[in-house]
Coordinates of N, CA and C in Angstrom, one line a residue:
X1 N 32.6 14.6 19.6 CA 31.8 13.7 18.9 C 30.3 13.9 19.1
X2 N 29.9 14.4 20.4 CA 28.6 14.7 20.7 C 28.0 15.7 19.7
X3 N 28.6 16.8 19.4 CA 28.1 17.8 18.5 C 27.9 17.3 17.1
X4 N 28.8 16.5 16.6 CA 28.7 15.9 15.3 C 27.5 15.0 15.3
X5 N 27.3 14.2 16.3 CA 26.2 13.3 16.3 C 24.9 14.1 16.3
X6 N 24.8 15.2 17.0 CA 23.6 15.9 17.1 C 23.3 16.5 15.7
X7 N 24.3 17.1 15.0 CA 24.1 17.7 13.8 C 23.8 16.7 12.7
X8 N 24.3 15.5 12.7 CA 24.0 14.6 11.6 C 23.2 13.4 12.0
X9 N 22.3 13.6 13.0 CA 21.3 12.5 13.3 C 21.8 11.3 14.1
X10 N 22.8 11.6 14.8 CA 23.4 10.4 15.6 C 22.8 10.3 16.9
X11 N 21.5 10.7 17.1 CA 20.8 10.6 18.3 C 20.6 9.1 18.8
X12 N 20.8 8.9 20.1 CA 20.7 7.6 20.7 C 19.2 7.4 21.1
X13 N 18.4 8.5 21.0 CA 17.0 8.3 21.4 C 16.3 7.4 20.4
X14 N 15.5 6.5 20.9 CA 14.8 5.6 19.9 C 13.6 6.4 19.3
X15 N 13.5 6.2 18.0 CA 12.4 6.9 17.3 C 11.2 6.0 17.3
X16 N 10.0 6.5 17.5 CA 8.8 5.8 17.5 C 8.5 5.6 16.0
X17 N 8.3 4.3 15.6 CA 7.9 3.9 14.3 C 6.4 3.8 14.1
X18 N 5.9 4.5 13.2 CA 4.5 4.4 12.9 C 4.1 3.1 12.2
X19 N 3.1 2.5 12.7 CA 2.7 1.2 12.3 C 1.3 1.3 11.7
X20 N 1.1 0.9 10.4 CA -0.2 1.0 9.8 C -0.9 -0.3 9.9
X21 N -2.3 -0.2 9.7 CA -3.2 -1.4 9.9 C -3.2 -2.3 8.7
X22 N -1.9 -2.7 8.3 CA -1.8 -3.6 7.1 C -2.5 -4.9 7.3
X23 N -3.1 -5.4 6.2 CA -3.6 -6.7 6.0 C -2.8 -7.4 4.9
X24 N -2.1 -8.5 5.3 CA -1.3 -9.2 4.3 C -2.2 -9.8 3.2
X25 N -1.8 -9.5 2.0 CA -2.5 -10.0 0.8 C -1.6 -11.1 0.2
X26 N -2.0 -12.3 0.4 CA -1.1 -13.4 -0.1 C -1.8 -14.6 -0.7
X27 N -3.2 -14.4 -1.1 CA -3.8 -15.5 -1.8 C -4.9 -14.9 -2.7
X28 N -5.1 -15.6 -3.7 CA -6.1 -15.2 -4.7 C -7.6 -15.1 -4.2
X29 N -7.9 -15.9 -3.2 CA -9.3 -15.9 -2.7 C -9.6 -14.4 -2.0
X30 N -8.5 -13.9 -1.4 CA -8.7 -12.6 -0.9 C -9.3 -11.5 -1.8
X31 N -8.9 -11.7 -3.1 CA -9.4 -10.6 -4.1 C -10.9 -10.6 -4.2
X32 N -11.5 -11.8 -4.1 CA -13.0 -11.9 -4.1 C -13.6 -11.2 -2.9
X33 N -13.0 -11.3 -1.8 CA -13.3 -10.7 -0.5 C -13.2 -9.2 -0.6
X34 N -12.1 -8.8 -1.2 CA -11.8 -7.3 -1.4 C -12.8 -6.7 -2.2
X35 N -13.2 -7.3 -3.4 CA -14.2 -6.8 -4.2 C -15.6 -6.7 -3.5
X36 N -15.9 -7.8 -2.8 CA -17.2 -7.8 -2.1 C -17.2 -6.7 -1.0
X37 N -16.2 -6.6 -0.2 CA -16.1 -5.5 0.8 C -16.1 -4.1 0.3
X38 N -15.6 -4.0 -0.9 CA -15.5 -2.7 -1.6 C -16.9 -2.1 -1.8
X39 N -17.9 -2.9 -1.7 CA -19.3 -2.3 -1.9 C -19.7 -1.5 -0.7
X40 N -19.1 -1.6 0.4 CA -19.4 -0.8 1.6 C -18.3 -0.1 2.2
X41 N -17.1 -0.5 1.9 CA -15.9 0.2 2.4 C -14.7 0.2 1.5
X42 N -14.2 1.4 1.4 CA -13.0 1.5 0.5 C -11.9 0.4 0.8
X43 N -11.4 -0.1 -0.3 CA -10.2 -1.2 -0.1 C -9.0 -0.5 -0.8
X44 N -7.9 -0.7 -0.2 CA -6.7 -0.2 -0.8 C -5.6 -1.2 -0.8
X45 N -5.0 -1.4 -2.0 CA -3.8 -2.4 -2.1 C -2.6 -1.6 -2.4
X46 N -1.5 -1.8 -1.7 CA -0.2 -1.3 -1.9 C 0.6 -2.5 -2.3
X47 N 1.1 -2.5 -3.6 CA 2.0 -3.5 -4.1 C 3.4 -3.0 -4.0
X48 N 4.2 -3.9 -3.3 CA 5.6 -3.5 -2.9 C 6.6 -4.5 -3.2
X49 N 7.7 -4.0 -3.8 CA 8.9 -5.0 -4.1 C 9.9 -4.8 -3.0
X50 N 10.2 -5.8 -2.2 CA 11.0 -5.7 -1.1 C 12.6 -5.5 -1.5
X51 N 12.8 -5.7 -2.8 CA 14.2 -5.6 -3.2 C 14.5 -4.3 -4.0
X52 N 13.5 -3.5 -4.1 CA 13.6 -2.2 -4.8 C 13.7 -1.0 -3.9
X53 N 14.8 -0.3 -4.1 CA 15.1 0.9 -3.3 C 14.0 1.9 -3.5
X54 N 13.5 2.2 -4.7 CA 12.5 3.2 -5.0 C 11.2 2.7 -4.2
X55 N 10.9 1.4 -4.3 CA 9.6 1.0 -3.7 C 9.8 1.2 -2.2
X56 N 10.9 1.0 -1.5 CA 11.1 1.1 -0.1 C 11.0 2.6 0.2
X57 N 11.6 3.5 -0.6 CA 11.5 4.9 -0.3 C 10.1 5.4 -0.4
X58 N 9.2 5.0 -1.4 CA 7.9 5.4 -1.5 C 7.1 4.8 -0.3
X59 N 7.4 3.6 0.0 CA 6.7 3.0 1.2 C 6.9 3.8 2.5
X60 N 8.2 4.1 2.7 CA 8.5 5.0 3.9 C 7.7 6.3 3.9
X61 N 7.6 6.9 2.7 CA 6.9 8.2 2.7 C 5.4 8.0 2.9
X62 N 4.9 7.0 2.3 CA 3.4 6.6 2.4 C 3.1 6.4 3.9
X63 N 3.9 5.6 4.6 CA 3.6 5.3 6.0 C 3.7 6.6 6.8
X64 N 4.7 7.4 6.5 CA 4.9 8.7 7.4 C 3.7 9.7 7.2
X65 N 3.1 9.6 6.0 CA 2.0 10.7 5.7 C 0.6 10.0 5.9
X66 N 0.5 8.7 6.1 CA -0.7 8.1 6.2 C -1.6 8.6 7.3
X67 N -2.9 9.0 7.0 CA -3.7 9.7 8.1 C -5.1 9.2 8.1
X68 N -5.4 8.0 7.8 CA -6.7 7.3 7.7 C -6.8 6.3 8.7
X69 N -8.0 6.0 9.2 CA -8.2 4.9 10.2 C -8.7 3.7 9.6
X70 N -8.6 2.6 10.4 CA -9.1 1.3 10.0 C -10.5 1.4 9.8
X71 N -11.3 2.2 10.4 CA -12.7 2.3 10.2 C -13.0 2.9 8.9
X72 N -12.1 3.6 8.3 CA -12.4 4.3 7.0 C -12.1 3.5 5.8
X73 N -11.1 2.6 5.9 CA -10.8 1.8 4.8 C -9.9 0.6 5.2
X74 N -9.8 -0.4 4.4 CA -8.9 -1.6 4.6 C -7.7 -1.4 3.8
X75 N -6.5 -1.6 4.4 CA -5.3 -1.4 3.7 C -4.5 -2.7 3.6
X76 N -4.3 -3.1 2.3 CA -3.6 -4.4 2.1 C -2.3 -4.2 1.6
X77 N -1.4 -5.1 1.9 CA 0.0 -5.1 1.6 C 0.3 -6.3 0.8
X78 N 0.9 -6.1 -0.5 CA 1.2 -7.2 -1.3 C 2.7 -7.2 -1.5
X79 N 3.4 -8.3 -1.1 CA 4.8 -8.5 -1.3 C 4.9 -9.2 -2.7
X80 N 5.3 -8.3 -3.7 CA 5.3 -8.8 -5.1 C 6.2 -10.0 -5.4
X81 N 7.3 -10.0 -4.6 CA 8.3 -11.1 -4.9 C 7.8 -12.4 -4.4
X82 N 7.1 -12.5 -3.4 CA 6.6 -13.7 -2.8 C 5.2 -14.2 -3.4
X83 N 4.4 -13.2 -3.9 CA 3.1 -13.5 -4.4 C 2.8 -12.9 -5.8
X84 N 3.7 -13.2 -6.8 CA 3.5 -12.7 -8.1 C 2.3 -13.1 -8.7
X85 N 1.8 -14.3 -8.4 CA 0.5 -14.7 -9.0 C -0.7 -13.8 -8.6
X86 N -0.7 -13.4 -7.4 CA -1.7 -12.4 -6.9 C -1.6 -11.1 -7.6
X87 N -0.4 -10.6 -7.8 CA -0.1 -9.4 -8.5 C -0.6 -9.4 -9.9
X88 N -0.4 -10.6 -10.6 CA -0.8 -10.8 -11.9 C -2.3 -10.8 -12.1
X89 N -3.0 -11.4 -11.0 CA -4.5 -11.5 -11.0 C -5.0 -10.1 -10.8
X90 N -4.5 -9.4 -10.0 CA -4.9 -7.9 -9.7 C -4.9 -7.2 -11.0
X91 N -3.7 -7.3 -11.8 CA -3.7 -6.5 -13.1 C -4.8 -7.0 -14.0
X92 N -5.0 -8.3 -14.1 CA -6.0 -8.9 -15.0 C -7.5 -8.5 -14.5
X93 N -7.7 -8.7 -13.3 CA -9.1 -8.5 -12.7 C -9.5 -7.1 -12.8
X94 N -8.6 -6.1 -12.4 CA -8.9 -4.8 -12.3 C -8.5 -3.9 -13.4
X95 N -7.9 -4.6 -14.5 CA -7.5 -3.9 -15.8 C -6.6 -2.8 -15.5
X96 N -5.6 -3.0 -14.7 CA -4.6 -2.0 -14.3 C -3.2 -2.6 -14.6
X97 N -2.5 -2.1 -15.5 CA -1.2 -2.6 -15.8 C -0.3 -2.6 -14.6
X98 N 0.4 -3.7 -14.4 CA 1.3 -3.9 -13.2 C 2.4 -2.9 -13.2
X99 N 2.6 -2.3 -12.1 CA 3.8 -1.5 -11.8 C 4.3 -1.7 -10.4
X100 N 5.4 -1.3 -10.0 CA 5.9 -1.5 -8.7 C 6.8 -0.3 -8.3
X101 N 6.6 0.3 -7.2 CA 5.4 0.1 -6.3 C 4.1 0.6 -7.0
X102 N 3.0 0.2 -6.4 CA 1.7 0.6 -7.0 C 0.6 0.7 -5.9
X103 N -0.2 1.6 -6.0 CA -1.3 1.7 -5.0 C -2.6 1.7 -5.8
X104 N -3.6 0.9 -5.4 CA -4.9 0.8 -6.1 C -5.9 1.1 -5.0
X105 N -6.9 1.9 -5.4 CA -8.1 2.2 -4.6 C -9.3 1.5 -5.1
X106 N -10.0 0.7 -4.4 CA -11.1 0.0 -5.0 C -12.4 0.3 -4.2
X107 N -13.4 0.7 -5.0 CA -14.8 1.0 -4.5 C -15.8 0.4 -5.4
X108 N -16.8 -0.2 -4.9 CA -17.9 -0.8 -5.7 C -17.3 -1.7 -6.7
X109 N -16.3 -2.5 -6.3 CA -15.7 -3.6 -7.1 C -14.8 -3.2 -8.3
X110 N -14.5 -1.8 -8.4 CA -13.6 -1.4 -9.4 C -12.6 -0.5 -8.8
X111 N -11.5 -0.3 -9.6 CA -10.4 0.6 -9.2 C -10.9 2.1 -9.6
X112 N -11.0 2.9 -8.6 CA -11.4 4.3 -8.8 C -10.2 5.2 -8.9
X113 N -9.0 4.7 -8.3 CA -7.8 5.5 -8.5 C -6.6 4.6 -8.4
X114 N -5.5 4.9 -9.0 CA -4.3 4.1 -8.9 C -3.1 4.9 -9.4
X115 N -2.0 4.6 -8.9 CA -0.8 5.3 -9.4 C 0.4 4.4 -8.9
X116 N 1.6 4.8 -9.4 CA 2.8 4.1 -9.1 C 4.0 5.1 -8.8
X117 N 5.0 4.5 -8.2 CA 6.2 5.3 -7.8 C 5.8 6.5 -7.0
X118 N 6.5 7.5 -7.1 CA 6.3 8.7 -6.3 C 4.9 9.3 -6.4
X119 N 4.2 9.1 -7.5 CA 2.8 9.6 -7.6 C 1.8 9.0 -6.6
X120 N 2.3 7.8 -6.0 CA 1.4 7.1 -5.0 C 1.1 8.2 -3.8
X121 N 2.0 8.9 -3.5 CA 1.9 9.8 -2.3 C 1.1 11.1 -2.7
X122 N 0.7 11.2 -4.0 CA -0.2 12.3 -4.4 C -1.7 11.9 -4.3
X123 N -1.9 10.6 -4.1 CA -3.3 10.2 -3.9 C -3.9 10.5 -2.5
X124 N -4.9 11.3 -2.4 CA -5.5 11.7 -1.2 C -6.6 10.6 -0.8
X125 N -6.2 9.7 0.0 CA -7.1 8.6 0.4 C -8.4 9.1 1.0
X126 N -8.3 10.2 1.7 CA -9.5 10.7 2.5 C -10.6 11.1 1.4
X127 N -10.3 11.3 0.2 CA -11.3 11.6 -0.8 C -12.1 10.4 -1.2
X128 N -11.7 9.3 -0.9 CA -12.3 8.0 -1.3 C -13.0 7.3 -0.2
X129 N -13.2 7.9 0.9 CA -13.9 7.3 2.1 C -15.4 7.5 2.0

């Protein structure tokens, strides 16, 4: 059994989980603050559906490849299922059609980049710092 576990990932060693500096986005007032802060620091919103397998897969890949610091940008996490009204306001305010999962990069009060699904991981956030 030991050889099979080694071959197929049955390691008993705990894996270190990468934790990002997420800021929970859960009310409409935060959108005003995000726009204001975007004048001096890049703001990023990750819209995620906790019931969607594709969204979870994209989130895992995003986390594993994330290489920006808290000093460079603010990273917001929006749980779409619990805060639908916030998601709707984001679409309206920033004129970006809602998709899930979705990443929006905000600078100087406007969205300067956005994408959804697997294309989220093609956005080079370091280019917006």
